[in-house]
Amino acid sequence: MKIIQPDDWHCHFREGAFLPRTVEDASRTFRRVVAMPNLVPPITTVTQALAYREELLRFTQKGSNLTPLMTLYLTPETTKKTLAEAARCDAILGCKLYPKGATTHSDYGAQKISSLYPILDIMQTLDLPLMIHGESIQPEVDIFDREAYFLEETLYEITQKFPALRIVMEHISTQAAVDFVLAARPTVSATITAHHMALNRNDLLVGAIRPHYYCLPIIKRRSDQAALRRAATSGNSKFFLGTDSAPHTRSKKESAAGCAGLYTTPVALSVYAHIFEEEAGNFLDNPENLKNLEKFTSKNGPAFYRLPENTDTITLVKKPY
């Protein structure tokens, strides 16, 4: 079975010793891959983004068609000049908003999201998309409720103040987020990871703590998992593939204070395809399900970002892994 070659609209390549592996793994499946900017130090300027892109391309294998798309890390110091440069640069897709301390390498993010409103206003004028890690950083908020709180306390206001701003709620993990995106304007979409659809918090915590399943946003309830599966497999254009694949060394995962992130790039498309068949039946018996997989992996993302669909295809073969 063939589908249009997918894109990954949210990926962490990391840097240094990670790159030979992460770039090669991504190139086996994806055509365009959006590189997250939360390095150390973060990617905050066009010059830094283009230099990082060149580094990624150095590790691209001969014959690969992998195209890294870059993002800038929003901080309160981001300038109008930088945003204008980013909007003119075809290699830069948009800007990423991290609430300060919400996830890995988010220390440069905003403590008060409202402090970024002048920046968001400029982005709206420039039609520069905003990608959001949507979790509350209020210490009293339970970790399983941080996404839902963010929707109420922050994202709703952003969508009202900046109605023309294209927004991607990244790696949604709850029924609340699905409902929010469905109810929002067409300018609001979301990425969904393979692991948030494959796992729920019982898989993380029951019987033993499984550190390799720990990520942020954290894996949620079974009901949330089911909502994500319904959204992804529905064919709705507001939802598309973003792996949030995030590698760490084994020592940093299997630790008393383990890092958040699942490295799923090598198996992500297989997991997505398996989940689509679990939810809506065998692709051969239900061709519409295969069409919806292609929408989720290969059509909805380009449509939101106003980019052409890929012309290459990829062949899916069902066999034991």
Coordinates of C-alpha atoms in Angstrom, one line a residue:
M1 CA 0.0 0.0 0.0
K2 CA 1.3 3.4 -0.9
I3 CA 0.7 6.8 0.6
I4 CA 2.2 10.2 0.0
Q5 CA 5.5 10.5 1.8
P6 CA 4.8 11.8 5.3
D7 CA 6.2 14.9 7.1
D8 CA 7.0 15.2 10.8
W9 CA 5.8 18.6 12.0
H10 CA 7.5 18.3 15.4
C11 CA 10.9 16.6 16.0
H12 CA 13.9 17.0 18.3
F13 CA 17.1 16.1 16.4
R14 CA 19.1 17.4 19.4
E15 CA 22.8 18.2 18.6
G16 CA 26.3 16.9 18.7
A17 CA 26.7 13.1 18.9
F18 CA 22.9 12.6 18.5
L19 CA 22.8 14.0 14.9
P20 CA 24.2 11.1 12.9
R21 CA 21.5 8.8 14.3
T22 CA 18.5 11.2 14.5
V23 CA 19.0 12.6 11.0
E24 CA 19.4 9.2 9.4
D25 CA 16.4 7.7 11.2
A26 CA 14.2 10.6 10.1
S27 CA 15.3 10.4 6.5
R28 CA 14.1 6.8 6.2
T29 CA 10.5 7.9 6.6
F30 CA 9.9 11.6 6.4
R31 CA 10.3 14.2 3.7
R32 CA 10.1 17.4 5.7
V33 CA 10.9 17.5 9.4
V34 CA 10.3 20.5 11.7
A35 CA 13.4 20.9 14.0
M36 CA 12.6 22.1 17.4
P37 CA 14.7 25.1 18.7
N38 CA 15.2 24.1 22.4
L39 CA 18.9 23.5 22.2
V40 CA 21.5 24.8 24.6
P41 CA 21.7 27.7 24.0
P42 CA 18.3 27.9 22.2
I43 CA 17.8 28.9 18.5
T44 CA 16.6 32.5 18.8
T45 CA 17.8 34.1 15.5
V46 CA 17.6 33.4 11.8
T47 CA 21.3 33.1 11.6
Q48 CA 21.4 30.4 14.4
A49 CA 18.5 28.6 12.7
L50 CA 20.2 28.5 9.3
A51 CA 23.5 27.3 10.9
Y52 CA 21.7 24.5 12.7
R53 CA 19.9 23.6 9.4
E54 CA 23.3 23.3 7.6
E55 CA 24.5 21.1 10.5
L56 CA 21.5 18.8 10.0
L57 CA 22.0 18.6 6.3
R58 CA 25.7 17.6 6.8
F59 CA 24.4 14.3 8.3
T60 CA 21.8 13.7 5.6
Q61 CA 22.7 10.5 3.7
K62 CA 23.4 10.6 0.0
G63 CA 20.2 10.1 -2.0
S64 CA 18.0 11.3 0.9
N65 CA 15.3 13.9 0.2
L66 CA 15.0 15.0 3.9
T67 CA 14.3 18.7 4.2
P68 CA 14.7 20.2 7.7
L69 CA 12.3 23.1 8.4
M70 CA 13.4 25.4 11.2
T71 CA 11.8 27.2 14.1
L72 CA 12.8 30.0 16.4
Y73 CA 12.5 29.9 20.2
L74 CA 10.3 32.8 21.4
T75 CA 11.7 34.8 24.4
P76 CA 10.6 38.2 25.8
E77 CA 13.7 39.5 24.0
T78 CA 12.6 38.4 20.5
T79 CA 12.6 41.5 18.2
K80 CA 10.3 42.6 15.4
K81 CA 13.4 42.6 13.1
T82 CA 14.0 38.9 13.9
L83 CA 10.4 38.0 13.2
A84 CA 10.4 39.9 9.9
E85 CA 13.6 38.1 8.9
A86 CA 12.0 34.7 9.8
A87 CA 8.8 35.5 7.9
R88 CA 10.9 36.2 4.7
C89 CA 13.0 33.0 5.1
D90 CA 11.6 29.9 3.3
A91 CA 13.6 27.6 5.6
I92 CA 11.9 28.9 8.8
L93 CA 8.4 27.6 9.4
G94 CA 7.4 29.5 12.5
C95 CA 8.2 30.2 16.2
K96 CA 7.9 28.0 19.2
L97 CA 6.5 29.2 22.5
Y98 CA 7.7 27.4 25.7
P99 CA 6.2 28.3 29.1
K100 CA 9.3 28.7 31.3
G101 CA 10.2 25.4 32.9
A102 CA 7.4 23.4 31.3
T103 CA 9.7 20.9 29.6
T104 CA 13.2 20.0 28.5
H105 CA 15.4 23.1 27.9
S106 CA 12.5 25.6 28.4
D107 CA 14.4 27.8 30.9
Y108 CA 14.5 30.6 28.3
G109 CA 10.7 30.6 27.9
A110 CA 8.2 33.1 29.1
Q111 CA 7.2 33.2 32.8
K112 CA 4.1 35.2 31.9
I113 CA 2.7 34.4 28.4
S114 CA 1.0 37.8 28.3
S115 CA 4.5 39.3 28.1
L116 CA 4.7 37.9 24.6
Y117 CA 1.5 39.5 23.4
P118 CA 3.3 42.3 21.5
I119 CA 5.4 39.6 19.8
L120 CA 2.3 37.5 18.9
D121 CA 0.7 40.6 17.4
I122 CA 3.6 41.1 15.1
M123 CA 3.5 37.4 14.2
Q124 CA -0.2 37.7 13.3
T125 CA 0.6 40.6 11.0
L126 CA 3.4 38.7 9.4
D127 CA 1.4 35.5 9.1
L128 CA 4.2 33.7 10.9
P129 CA 2.8 30.5 12.6
L130 CA 3.0 29.9 16.3
M131 CA 3.7 26.4 17.8
I132 CA 2.9 26.1 21.5
H133 CA 3.9 23.7 24.2
G134 CA 0.6 24.0 26.0
E135 CA 1.0 23.3 29.7
S136 CA 0.4 25.4 32.8
I137 CA 3.5 26.1 34.8
Q138 CA 1.6 27.1 38.0
P139 CA 3.2 24.9 40.7
E140 CA -0.2 24.1 42.4
V141 CA -1.6 22.5 39.2
D142 CA -1.5 18.7 39.1
I143 CA 0.8 17.4 36.3
F144 CA -2.1 15.5 34.8
D145 CA -4.2 18.7 34.5
R146 CA -1.6 21.1 33.2
E147 CA -2.7 20.9 29.6
A148 CA -6.4 21.5 30.4
Y149 CA -5.5 24.5 32.7
F150 CA -3.4 26.0 29.9
L151 CA -6.3 25.9 27.5
E152 CA -8.5 27.8 30.0
E153 CA -6.0 30.2 31.5
T154 CA -3.9 31.0 28.4
L155 CA -4.7 29.6 25.0
Y156 CA -8.4 30.7 24.9
E157 CA -7.3 34.3 25.5
I158 CA -4.6 34.1 22.8
T159 CA -7.1 32.8 20.2
Q160 CA -9.4 35.7 21.1
K161 CA -6.8 38.4 21.0
F162 CA -5.1 37.2 17.8
P163 CA -7.8 35.6 15.7
A164 CA -5.8 35.6 12.5
L165 CA -2.7 34.0 14.1
R166 CA -2.1 30.5 12.9
I167 CA -1.5 28.3 16.0
V168 CA -0.5 24.7 16.4
M169 CA -1.2 23.2 19.8
E170 CA 1.7 20.8 19.9
H171 CA 1.5 17.1 21.0
I172 CA -2.0 17.4 22.5
S173 CA -2.6 14.8 25.1
T174 CA -6.2 15.2 26.4
Q175 CA -9.9 15.1 25.5
A176 CA -10.0 18.7 26.5
A177 CA -7.4 19.7 23.9
V178 CA -9.2 17.8 21.2
D179 CA -12.5 19.5 22.1
F180 CA -10.7 22.9 22.2
V181 CA -9.2 22.5 18.7
L182 CA -12.4 21.3 17.2
A183 CA -14.3 24.3 18.6
A184 CA -11.7 26.8 17.6
R185 CA -11.3 28.8 14.4
P186 CA -9.7 27.2 11.3
T187 CA -6.5 29.0 12.3
V188 CA -6.0 26.6 15.2
S189 CA -4.7 23.0 14.6
A190 CA -2.9 20.4 16.6
T191 CA -0.2 17.7 16.2
I192 CA -0.6 14.3 17.8
T193 CA 2.2 11.9 18.7
A194 CA 2.3 8.2 18.2
H195 CA 3.1 7.6 21.9
H196 CA 0.2 9.6 23.3
M197 CA -2.1 7.4 21.1
A198 CA -0.3 4.2 21.9
L199 CA 0.0 4.6 25.7
N200 CA -2.0 5.7 28.7
R201 CA -0.8 6.4 32.3
N202 CA -1.4 2.8 33.3
D203 CA 1.3 1.8 30.9
L204 CA 3.6 4.3 32.6
L205 CA 2.8 3.5 36.2
V206 CA 1.0 0.2 36.9
G207 CA 3.2 -2.6 38.3
A208 CA 6.4 -0.6 37.8
I209 CA 7.5 2.8 36.7
R210 CA 8.6 2.7 33.1
P211 CA 11.0 5.6 32.6
H212 CA 11.1 5.2 28.8
Y213 CA 7.4 6.1 28.7
Y214 CA 7.9 9.3 30.6
C215 CA 7.4 12.4 28.5
L216 CA 5.9 15.9 28.7
P217 CA 3.0 16.4 28.3
I218 CA 2.8 13.3 30.5
I219 CA 0.8 10.3 29.2
K220 CA -2.8 10.7 30.3
R221 CA -5.9 8.7 31.1
R222 CA -7.4 6.0 28.9
S223 CA -10.3 8.3 28.0
D224 CA -7.8 10.9 26.7
Q225 CA -6.0 8.3 24.7
A226 CA -9.2 7.3 23.1
A227 CA -10.1 10.9 22.2
L228 CA -6.7 11.3 20.5
R229 CA -7.2 8.2 18.5
R230 CA -10.7 9.3 17.4
A231 CA -9.3 12.7 16.4
A232 CA -6.4 11.4 14.4
T233 CA -8.3 8.7 12.6
S234 CA -11.3 10.9 11.8
G235 CA -9.7 12.5 8.7
N236 CA -10.4 16.0 10.3
S237 CA -8.0 18.5 8.7
K238 CA -7.2 20.1 12.1
F239 CA -5.0 17.2 13.2
F240 CA -1.7 16.0 11.8
L241 CA 1.4 14.1 12.5
G242 CA 4.0 15.4 14.9
T243 CA 6.1 12.8 16.6
D244 CA 7.7 15.0 19.3
S245 CA 10.5 12.3 19.1
A246 CA 13.0 13.3 21.7
P247 CA 16.1 11.3 22.4
H248 CA 18.1 11.1 25.6
T249 CA 21.0 8.9 26.6
R250 CA 20.0 5.7 28.4
S251 CA 21.6 7.0 31.6
K252 CA 19.4 10.1 31.6
K253 CA 16.3 8.0 31.1
E254 CA 17.1 5.3 33.6
S255 CA 17.8 7.6 36.5
A256 CA 16.5 8.7 39.8
A257 CA 15.5 12.0 38.0
G258 CA 14.9 10.8 34.5
C259 CA 14.5 13.1 31.5
A260 CA 11.2 13.5 29.7
G261 CA 10.9 12.3 26.1
L262 CA 10.4 9.3 23.9
Y263 CA 12.6 8.6 20.9
T264 CA 10.0 7.2 18.4
T265 CA 11.3 8.3 15.0
P266 CA 12.4 4.8 13.8
V267 CA 9.0 3.3 14.5
A268 CA 6.6 6.2 14.5
L269 CA 4.9 5.6 11.1
S270 CA 4.5 1.9 11.9
V271 CA 2.8 2.8 15.2
Y272 CA 0.5 5.3 13.6
A273 CA -0.5 2.8 10.9
H274 CA -1.1 0.1 13.5
I275 CA -3.3 2.4 15.6
F276 CA -5.4 3.4 12.5
E277 CA -6.0 -0.3 11.8
E278 CA -6.9 -0.9 15.4
E279 CA -9.4 2.0 15.4
A280 CA -11.0 1.7 11.9
G281 CA -10.1 -1.7 10.5
N282 CA -7.7 -3.3 8.0
F283 CA -6.6 -0.9 5.3
L284 CA -7.4 -3.5 2.6
D285 CA -11.0 -3.9 3.9
N286 CA -11.5 -0.2 4.6
P287 CA -9.8 2.0 1.9
E288 CA -11.3 5.1 3.6
N289 CA -9.1 4.4 6.6
L290 CA -6.0 4.4 4.5
K291 CA -7.1 7.7 3.0
N292 CA -7.5 9.1 6.5
L293 CA -4.0 7.9 7.5
E294 CA -2.7 9.7 4.4
K295 CA -4.5 12.9 5.4
F296 CA -3.1 12.7 8.9
T297 CA 0.5 11.9 7.9
S298 CA 0.8 13.7 4.6
K299 CA -1.9 16.1 3.7
N300 CA -3.3 18.0 6.7
G301 CA 0.1 19.5 7.8
P302 CA 1.0 20.9 4.4
A303 CA -2.5 22.4 4.1
F304 CA -2.2 24.2 7.4
Y305 CA 1.3 25.5 6.7
R306 CA 0.3 26.4 3.1
L307 CA 3.0 24.2 1.6
P308 CA 2.7 21.8 -1.4
E309 CA 2.1 18.1 -0.7
N310 CA 5.1 15.9 -1.3
T311 CA 5.3 14.2 -4.7
D312 CA 7.2 11.1 -3.5
T313 CA 5.4 8.1 -2.0
I314 CA 6.2 5.6 0.6
T315 CA 5.2 1.9 0.7
L316 CA 3.6 0.4 3.8
V317 CA 4.2 -3.3 4.3
K318 CA 2.4 -5.1 7.1
K319 CA 4.7 -7.6 8.8
P320 CA 6.0 -8.5 12.3
Y321 CA 8.4 -6.0 13.7

